[in-house]
C-alpha cells in the first residue's frame, strides 16, 4: 500500500479524494461520495500487506470492490453523471 506508487490503491485514492475535495469546494457542498472516499482512504492507510493477508486477500478485495463500486455510483448521483 505504497502511496508513492502510481498504480497503488493508496495513490489512486489520494488523488481521487483530493479532486473530490476540489469539487466540493467549487460547489460549496459535500456529498455522500466524499465520506465514502475518505472512509476507503482511511481503511487503506491503516492497512498493511501482512494485515491484508492475515485477514484474507479475497475478503479485502471483495470489500474494496464493493466500496469502490459504491463510490462510483455516489459520484454519478451526487454530480449528476447518470
CSV table of C-alpha atoms in Angstrom, one decimal:
chain,number,residue,atom,x,y,z
A,1,UNK,CA,0.0,0.0,0.0
A,2,UNK,CA,2.7,2.4,-1.1
A,3,UNK,CA,1.3,5.9,-1.5
A,4,UNK,CA,4.1,6.8,-3.9
A,5,UNK,CA,3.4,4.0,-6.5
A,6,UNK,CA,1.2,5.3,-9.3
A,7,UNK,CA,-0.6,2.1,-9.7
A,8,UNK,CA,-1.3,1.5,-6.0
A,9,UNK,CA,-4.8,1.8,-4.5
A,10,UNK,CA,-3.5,4.4,-2.0
A,11,UNK,CA,-2.0,6.6,-4.7
A,12,UNK,CA,-5.3,6.5,-6.7
A,13,UNK,CA,-7.5,7.2,-3.7
A,14,UNK,CA,-5.2,10.0,-2.5
A,15,UNK,CA,-5.8,11.8,-5.8
A,16,UNK,CA,-9.4,10.8,-6.1
A,17,UNK,CA,-10.1,12.3,-2.6
A,18,UNK,CA,-8.1,15.4,-3.5
A,19,UNK,CA,-10.2,16.0,-6.6
A,20,UNK,CA,-13.5,15.3,-4.8
A,21,UNK,CA,-12.4,18.0,-2.3
A,22,UNK,CA,-11.8,20.4,-5.2
A,23,UNK,CA,-15.3,19.7,-6.5
A,24,UNK,CA,-16.8,20.1,-3.0
A,25,UNK,CA,-15.1,23.4,-2.6
A,26,UNK,CA,-16.2,24.6,-6.1
A,27,UNK,CA,-19.8,23.7,-5.5
A,28,UNK,CA,-19.8,24.7,-1.8
A,29,UNK,CA,-21.1,21.4,-0.6
A,30,UNK,CA,-20.0,17.9,0.4
A,31,UNK,CA,-21.9,14.7,-0.7
A,32,UNK,CA,-22.0,11.1,0.3
A,33,UNK,CA,-19.2,10.3,-2.1
A,34,UNK,CA,-16.8,12.5,-0.1
A,35,UNK,CA,-17.4,10.4,3.1
A,36,UNK,CA,-17.1,7.1,1.2
A,37,UNK,CA,-13.8,8.2,-0.4
A,38,UNK,CA,-12.4,9.3,2.9
A,39,UNK,CA,-13.6,6.0,4.6
A,40,UNK,CA,-11.9,3.9,2.0
A,41,UNK,CA,-8.7,6.0,2.0
A,42,UNK,CA,-8.6,5.7,5.8
A,43,UNK,CA,-9.0,1.9,5.6
A,44,UNK,CA,-6.2,1.7,3.0
A,45,UNK,CA,-3.9,4.0,5.2
A,46,UNK,CA,-4.5,1.7,8.2
A,47,UNK,CA,-3.8,-1.5,6.3
A,48,UNK,CA,-0.7,-3.3,5.7
A,49,UNK,CA,0.2,-6.2,3.4
A,50,UNK,CA,0.6,-8.5,6.3
A,51,UNK,CA,-2.7,-7.4,7.8
A,52,UNK,CA,-4.5,-7.9,4.5
A,53,UNK,CA,-3.1,-11.4,4.0
A,54,UNK,CA,-3.8,-12.3,7.7
A,55,UNK,CA,-7.5,-11.2,7.3
A,56,UNK,CA,-7.8,-12.7,3.9
A,57,UNK,CA,-6.9,-11.3,0.5
A,58,UNK,CA,-10.1,-12.4,-1.1
A,59,UNK,CA,-12.2,-10.7,1.6
A,60,UNK,CA,-10.1,-7.5,1.3
A,61,UNK,CA,-10.5,-7.4,-2.5
A,62,UNK,CA,-14.3,-8.2,-2.3
A,63,UNK,CA,-14.8,-5.4,0.2
A,64,UNK,CA,-12.7,-3.0,-1.7
A,65,UNK,CA,-14.5,-3.7,-5.0
A,66,UNK,CA,-17.9,-3.3,-3.2
A,67,UNK,CA,-16.8,0.1,-1.7
A,68,UNK,CA,-15.3,1.2,-5.0
A,69,UNK,CA,-18.5,0.4,-6.9
A,70,UNK,CA,-20.5,2.3,-4.2
A,71,UNK,CA,-18.2,5.3,-4.6
A,72,UNK,CA,-18.6,5.3,-8.4
A,73,UNK,CA,-22.4,5.2,-8.0
A,74,UNK,CA,-22.4,8.0,-5.4
A,75,UNK,CA,-20.2,10.2,-7.6
A,76,UNK,CA,-22.5,9.6,-10.6
A,77,UNK,CA,-25.6,10.5,-8.4
A,78,UNK,CA,-24.0,13.4,-6.5
A,79,UNK,CA,-22.6,15.1,-9.6
A,80,UNK,CA,-25.5,14.0,-11.9
A,81,UNK,CA,-23.4,11.9,-14.3
A,82,UNK,CA,-26.3,9.4,-14.8
